């Protein structure tokens, strides 16, 4: 079987790692196309290096732009790449503009396309990621779902006969990396000396970064917290804050660069809690047993809300109290699978060639 993976943004490199490994172990041919949506080394290269992913076979070098410009540029560039390689499966991951462009390019060329992490829904139709998820699921020939809930979302949209439950591939990586870094001192750059009870924060969703009043309110809520906050600042956040004249390093907030994946897992494991708007980090906090506060009105991973492991606070009126709360005492279930999702995904792909 010949599989061509299309990736471009940070969370996709994390998902790619276990899939690339499972394809290699089972002797399948695998080509990696990097769209270039993320190009800063700390959003791209470090993930390939730390997660031991082979260098991309093709790099489209598309870069940043509006949704139309970025999605369109990837789409245009993919035609000749897909034509050159004609894989048995085009595999797209998650919910970014690279995902949608990959799915459309493949479907237009009558190449079978599979969507990994299919069926997630936030039901917020203003999120670019929600557009990308829904459109990709409906374009795909095969929807590889991470959870039972994702399978039921796909069923409600009439996609049952193209869906398969494989589990969550990010769980595969998260648990593996946890076992490597557990017990090591957390590394959060030289700027920040982790103390007992620090918080990890990340903010990058358009709904939180692109409105100056909203962004100001978030930063002042973080700044007022009683624990030190390591704000791992995504370039989008840095760019918007600079444009609006908002200082990120205020009060309790220490502004840091994004971390590599093992550093992030280690930093979360040793933290008191996480405050975020990232989907992946909500789930990683749950898997690592650290309470998470999500600065959004909804989540595409509602399983994390169980027993208060993750709490939504869109109005920012409870952040202080939530950030201080201890981890729930109740044991967590395993809604995201057993850490072998990538191997299952590869089996399903191979069974349909
Ligand atoms: C994208 C995904 C989002 C995902 C996130 C993970 C879409 C619509 N959004 O959001 O789902 O959660 O990646 O990080 O696809 N920039 C840099 N260097 C880079 C990349 C981006 O400086 O390497 C800056 C640029 O100012 C750019 C901005 O970040 O305009 C936004 O980048 P973009 O790729 O459009 O979206 P993300 O916010 O990263």
XYZ file of C-alpha atoms and ligand atoms in Angstrom:
392
model
C 0.000 0.000 0.000
C 1.220 3.478 -0.851
C 0.017 6.260 1.467
C 0.637 9.955 0.919
C 0.247 12.085 4.060
C -0.480 15.790 3.758
C 0.506 17.862 6.801
C 1.344 21.503 7.395
C 0.659 22.715 10.924
C 2.097 21.848 14.321
C -0.615 19.485 15.633
C -0.481 17.531 12.375
C 3.188 16.699 12.874
C 2.289 15.176 16.258
C -0.455 13.059 14.653
C 1.839 12.112 11.776
C 4.538 10.651 14.066
C 2.726 7.458 15.183
C 1.121 6.979 11.765
C 4.485 7.183 9.978
C 5.900 4.690 12.446
C 2.963 2.274 12.062
C 3.230 2.460 8.267
C 6.946 1.779 8.405
C 6.618 -1.128 10.833
C 4.044 -2.782 8.605
C 6.166 -2.310 5.480
C 3.944 0.120 3.602
C 5.241 2.872 1.364
C 4.756 6.345 2.836
C 5.297 9.774 1.332
C 5.053 12.977 3.344
C 3.967 16.263 1.809
C 4.508 19.357 4.000
C 2.384 22.261 2.816
C 4.491 24.877 4.596
C 1.511 26.334 6.505
C 3.784 26.404 9.556
C 7.377 27.336 8.757
C 8.962 28.616 11.991
C 11.444 26.002 13.214
C 9.781 25.748 16.632
C 6.407 25.000 15.018
C 7.760 22.584 12.410
C 11.339 21.204 12.247
C 11.614 20.483 15.975
C 8.603 18.187 15.747
C 10.157 16.181 12.913
C 13.417 15.933 14.854
C 12.032 15.138 18.335
C 9.339 12.748 17.150
C 11.760 11.076 14.711
C 9.684 11.651 11.615
C 11.448 11.322 8.250
C 11.956 14.606 6.395
C 9.078 15.467 4.054
C 9.416 14.103 0.496
C 7.819 17.258 -0.862
C 7.661 20.738 0.678
C 5.155 23.122 -0.897
C 6.422 26.188 0.997
C 3.043 27.891 0.965
C 3.381 29.964 4.175
C 0.835 32.266 5.791
C -2.098 34.081 4.222
C -5.848 34.599 4.489
C -7.922 31.424 4.501
C -8.630 31.724 0.772
C -5.061 32.520 -0.210
C -3.530 29.811 1.947
C -6.060 27.073 1.150
C -6.029 27.956 -2.554
C -2.243 27.971 -2.783
C -2.025 24.507 -1.218
C -4.773 23.204 -3.486
C -3.074 24.520 -6.610
C 0.325 23.156 -5.612
C -0.993 19.675 -4.792
C -2.321 18.769 -8.260
C 1.029 17.907 -9.789
C 2.313 16.243 -6.601
C -0.689 13.919 -6.401
C -0.485 13.240 -10.113
C 3.206 12.313 -9.853
C 2.679 9.852 -6.988
C -0.886 8.478 -7.440
C -1.047 6.871 -3.950
C -3.555 4.229 -2.827
C -4.598 6.610 -0.053
C -4.199 10.320 0.500
C -4.245 10.809 4.271
C -5.207 14.165 5.789
C -5.102 15.015 9.494
C -7.166 17.168 11.848
C -8.807 20.446 10.984
C -6.451 22.990 9.457
C -6.476 24.696 6.078
C -3.892 22.108 4.960
C -6.397 19.352 5.816
C -9.190 20.818 3.742
C -6.971 21.664 0.777
C -5.511 18.133 0.805
C -8.943 16.535 0.851
C -10.303 18.659 -1.981
C -7.212 18.166 -4.126
C -7.424 14.377 -3.715
C -11.141 14.042 -4.277
C -10.991 16.153 -7.445
C -8.328 13.806 -8.804
C -10.397 10.716 -7.924
C -7.778 9.563 -5.437
C -9.130 7.813 -2.317
C -8.827 10.145 0.661
C -8.972 9.266 4.345
C -9.482 11.786 7.144
C -7.740 11.023 10.407
C -9.416 12.567 13.472
C -12.756 12.633 11.682
C -16.108 13.386 13.307
C -15.059 16.027 15.835
C -17.541 18.866 16.157
C -17.517 22.036 18.242
C -20.864 23.080 16.694
C -19.438 26.594 16.474
C -19.950 27.449 12.834
C -17.749 30.539 13.075
C -14.567 28.561 13.734
C -12.369 27.995 10.671
C -11.477 24.602 12.119
C -15.171 23.618 12.205
C -15.530 24.474 8.506
C -12.434 22.427 7.756
C -13.625 19.401 9.774
C -17.105 19.232 8.295
C -16.033 19.813 4.699
C -13.169 17.322 4.972
C -15.354 14.593 6.486
C -17.871 14.977 3.684
C -15.184 14.935 0.982
C -13.422 11.877 2.427
C -13.921 8.271 1.320
C -12.939 7.074 4.784
C -13.448 8.844 8.111
C -11.071 7.499 10.788
C -12.686 8.574 14.062
C -10.911 8.947 17.414
C -13.889 8.443 19.784
C -17.380 6.938 20.064
C -18.775 10.450 20.112
C -17.035 11.272 16.822
C -18.564 8.121 15.316
C -22.016 9.238 16.432
C -21.461 12.742 14.994
C -20.546 11.152 11.660
C -23.639 8.919 11.809
C -25.880 11.948 12.336
C -24.456 13.427 9.115
C -25.101 10.229 7.149
C -21.437 9.137 7.058
C -21.695 5.828 8.978
C -20.866 3.583 6.055
C -17.551 5.412 5.495
C -16.541 5.631 9.149
C -14.284 3.521 11.356
C -13.417 3.944 15.040
C -9.642 3.685 15.474
C -8.944 5.746 18.621
C -6.919 8.906 18.983
C -3.412 8.905 17.510
C -2.373 11.896 19.665
C -2.960 9.649 22.660
C -0.449 7.158 21.206
C 2.254 9.843 21.167
C 1.287 11.569 24.389
C 1.437 8.382 26.479
C 4.695 7.283 24.886
C 6.400 10.645 25.422
C 5.027 10.849 28.984
C 6.759 7.582 29.804
C 10.059 8.978 28.497
C 9.957 12.386 30.219
C 8.179 11.477 33.496
C 10.499 12.135 36.418
C 12.787 14.479 34.473
C 12.867 18.130 35.575
C 10.641 20.256 33.310
C 12.447 22.426 30.756
C 10.690 25.707 30.092
C 13.503 27.690 28.519
C 16.073 29.569 30.532
C 13.779 32.513 31.093
C 11.425 30.785 33.451
C 12.458 28.791 36.481
C 9.540 26.485 37.167
C 8.290 26.759 40.719
C 5.810 24.551 42.488
C 2.333 25.240 41.298
C 2.984 27.079 38.034
C 0.426 27.175 35.235
C 0.922 26.534 31.522
C -1.089 28.779 29.189
C -1.554 28.836 25.409
C -3.865 31.075 23.367
C -3.999 30.983 19.584
C -7.610 30.655 18.317
C -8.771 33.472 16.074
C -11.810 34.036 18.340
C -9.418 34.845 21.212
C -6.547 36.572 19.415
C -8.175 38.668 16.713
C -10.436 40.948 18.771
C -8.377 43.464 20.807
C -10.906 43.697 23.664
C -11.114 39.947 23.999
C -7.348 39.520 23.880
C -6.813 42.300 26.412
C -9.361 40.682 28.762
C -7.634 37.295 28.490
C -4.156 38.664 29.152
C -5.329 40.720 32.116
C -7.140 37.651 33.563
C -3.932 35.611 33.218
C -1.848 38.460 34.648
C -4.056 38.604 37.756
C -3.603 34.918 38.655
C -1.933 34.083 41.936
C 0.410 31.478 40.415
C 3.195 32.068 37.868
C 1.906 31.563 34.329
C 4.189 30.247 31.570
C 2.506 31.634 28.441
C 3.823 29.610 25.487
C 3.186 32.268 22.891
C 2.165 31.087 19.413
C 3.360 33.488 16.666
C -0.228 34.380 15.876
C -0.712 35.598 19.465
C 2.556 37.517 19.392
C 1.652 39.166 16.069
C -1.863 40.170 17.135
C -0.764 41.422 20.570
C 1.965 43.543 18.964
C -0.524 44.907 16.417
C -2.984 45.899 19.163
C -0.276 47.260 21.485
C -1.040 44.639 24.169
C 1.843 43.602 26.419
C 1.798 39.854 27.041
C 4.287 39.721 29.919
C 2.123 41.401 32.552
C 1.561 40.489 36.207
C 1.905 36.736 36.674
C 2.525 36.103 32.972
C 5.959 35.046 31.690
C 6.033 35.141 27.895
C 7.909 32.146 26.471
C 8.468 30.607 23.045
C 6.395 27.562 22.075
C 7.915 24.327 23.401
C 8.897 21.165 21.593
C 6.540 18.244 22.164
C 8.597 16.415 24.831
C 9.222 19.727 26.623
C 5.499 20.484 26.552
C 4.542 17.084 27.959
C 7.175 17.434 30.710
C 6.059 20.988 31.507
C 2.388 19.993 31.744
C 3.167 16.961 33.910
C 4.942 19.164 36.477
C 2.409 22.001 36.383
C -0.514 22.753 38.673
C -2.839 23.265 35.726
C -3.311 24.341 32.127
C -5.222 27.292 30.677
C -5.741 27.079 26.941
C -7.898 27.327 23.859
C -6.074 24.477 22.076
C -7.960 21.262 21.368
C -4.843 19.113 21.632
C -3.758 20.572 24.961
C -7.192 20.005 26.552
C -6.788 16.337 25.733
C -3.119 16.149 26.719
C -3.953 17.690 30.122
C -6.628 15.029 30.614
C -4.256 12.234 29.613
C -1.513 13.587 31.880
C -3.879 14.041 34.833
C -3.622 17.831 35.059
C -6.723 20.047 35.419
C -7.437 22.233 32.387
C -9.376 25.471 32.017
C -10.502 26.205 28.470
C -11.157 29.793 27.432
C -13.833 28.895 24.895
C -17.590 28.368 24.923
C -17.386 24.835 23.573
C -14.973 21.997 22.970
C -14.634 19.376 20.254
C -13.326 17.016 22.979
C -16.283 16.991 25.433
C -15.021 13.742 26.962
C -12.408 15.875 28.766
C -15.171 17.700 30.689
C -16.041 14.567 32.644
C -15.591 14.945 36.418
C -14.234 18.475 35.943
C -10.856 17.569 34.435
C -11.522 20.286 31.879
C -13.840 23.254 32.550
C -14.968 25.820 29.966
C -14.761 29.473 31.006
C -15.589 31.597 27.961
C -16.539 34.640 30.055
C -13.267 34.625 32.025
C -15.179 35.145 35.260
C -13.936 32.026 37.025
C -10.341 31.749 35.756
C -8.773 32.623 39.133
C -10.768 30.012 40.989
C -10.467 27.379 38.247
C -6.715 27.816 37.849
C -6.263 27.137 41.552
C -8.411 24.020 41.747
C -6.765 20.692 42.515
C -6.972 17.716 40.160
C -10.238 15.786 40.543
C -9.944 12.702 42.703
C -11.971 10.408 40.503
C -10.060 8.140 38.111
C -10.220 9.079 34.449
C -11.733 6.783 31.842
C -10.055 5.986 28.530
C -12.325 7.670 25.988
C -9.432 8.296 23.578
C -8.356 4.692 23.093
C -5.557 2.512 24.355
C -2.559 4.175 22.709
C -2.583 1.958 19.596
C -4.763 4.046 17.315
C -2.187 4.542 14.562
C -1.725 0.794 14.052
C -5.506 0.386 13.861
C -5.779 3.228 11.339
C -3.123 1.589 9.155
C -4.947 -1.766 9.363
C -8.194 -0.145 8.254
C -6.469 1.633 5.354
C -4.746 -1.591 4.237
C -7.995 -3.545 4.426
C -9.609 -1.206 1.916
C -6.955 -1.115 -0.823
C -3.441 26.802 12.522
C -4.772 26.068 12.359
C -5.326 25.705 13.724
C -4.308 24.960 14.557
C -3.027 25.772 14.624
C -1.975 25.050 15.417
C -6.135 26.763 10.425
C -7.319 27.526 9.995
N -5.769 26.937 11.710
O -3.701 28.023 13.177
O -6.464 24.874 13.555
O -4.829 24.755 15.855
O -2.555 26.007 13.291
O -0.882 25.883 15.708
O -5.551 26.057 9.636
N 2.820 32.258 11.815
C 4.164 32.418 11.982
N 4.973 31.344 11.733
C 4.486 30.131 11.340
C 3.110 29.979 11.148
C 2.280 31.055 11.405
O 4.645 33.477 12.340
O 5.296 29.196 11.144
C 1.913 33.407 12.133
C 1.618 34.291 10.958
O 1.436 35.580 11.459
C 0.273 33.715 10.509
C -0.374 33.360 11.816
O 0.690 32.887 12.636
O -0.474 34.648 9.778
C -1.448 32.317 11.725
O -0.936 31.135 11.090
P -1.950 30.120 10.368
O -1.210 28.960 9.844
O -2.839 30.855 9.421
O -2.933 29.637 11.515
P -2.673 29.233 13.042
O -3.209 30.328 13.894
O -1.285 28.766 13.259
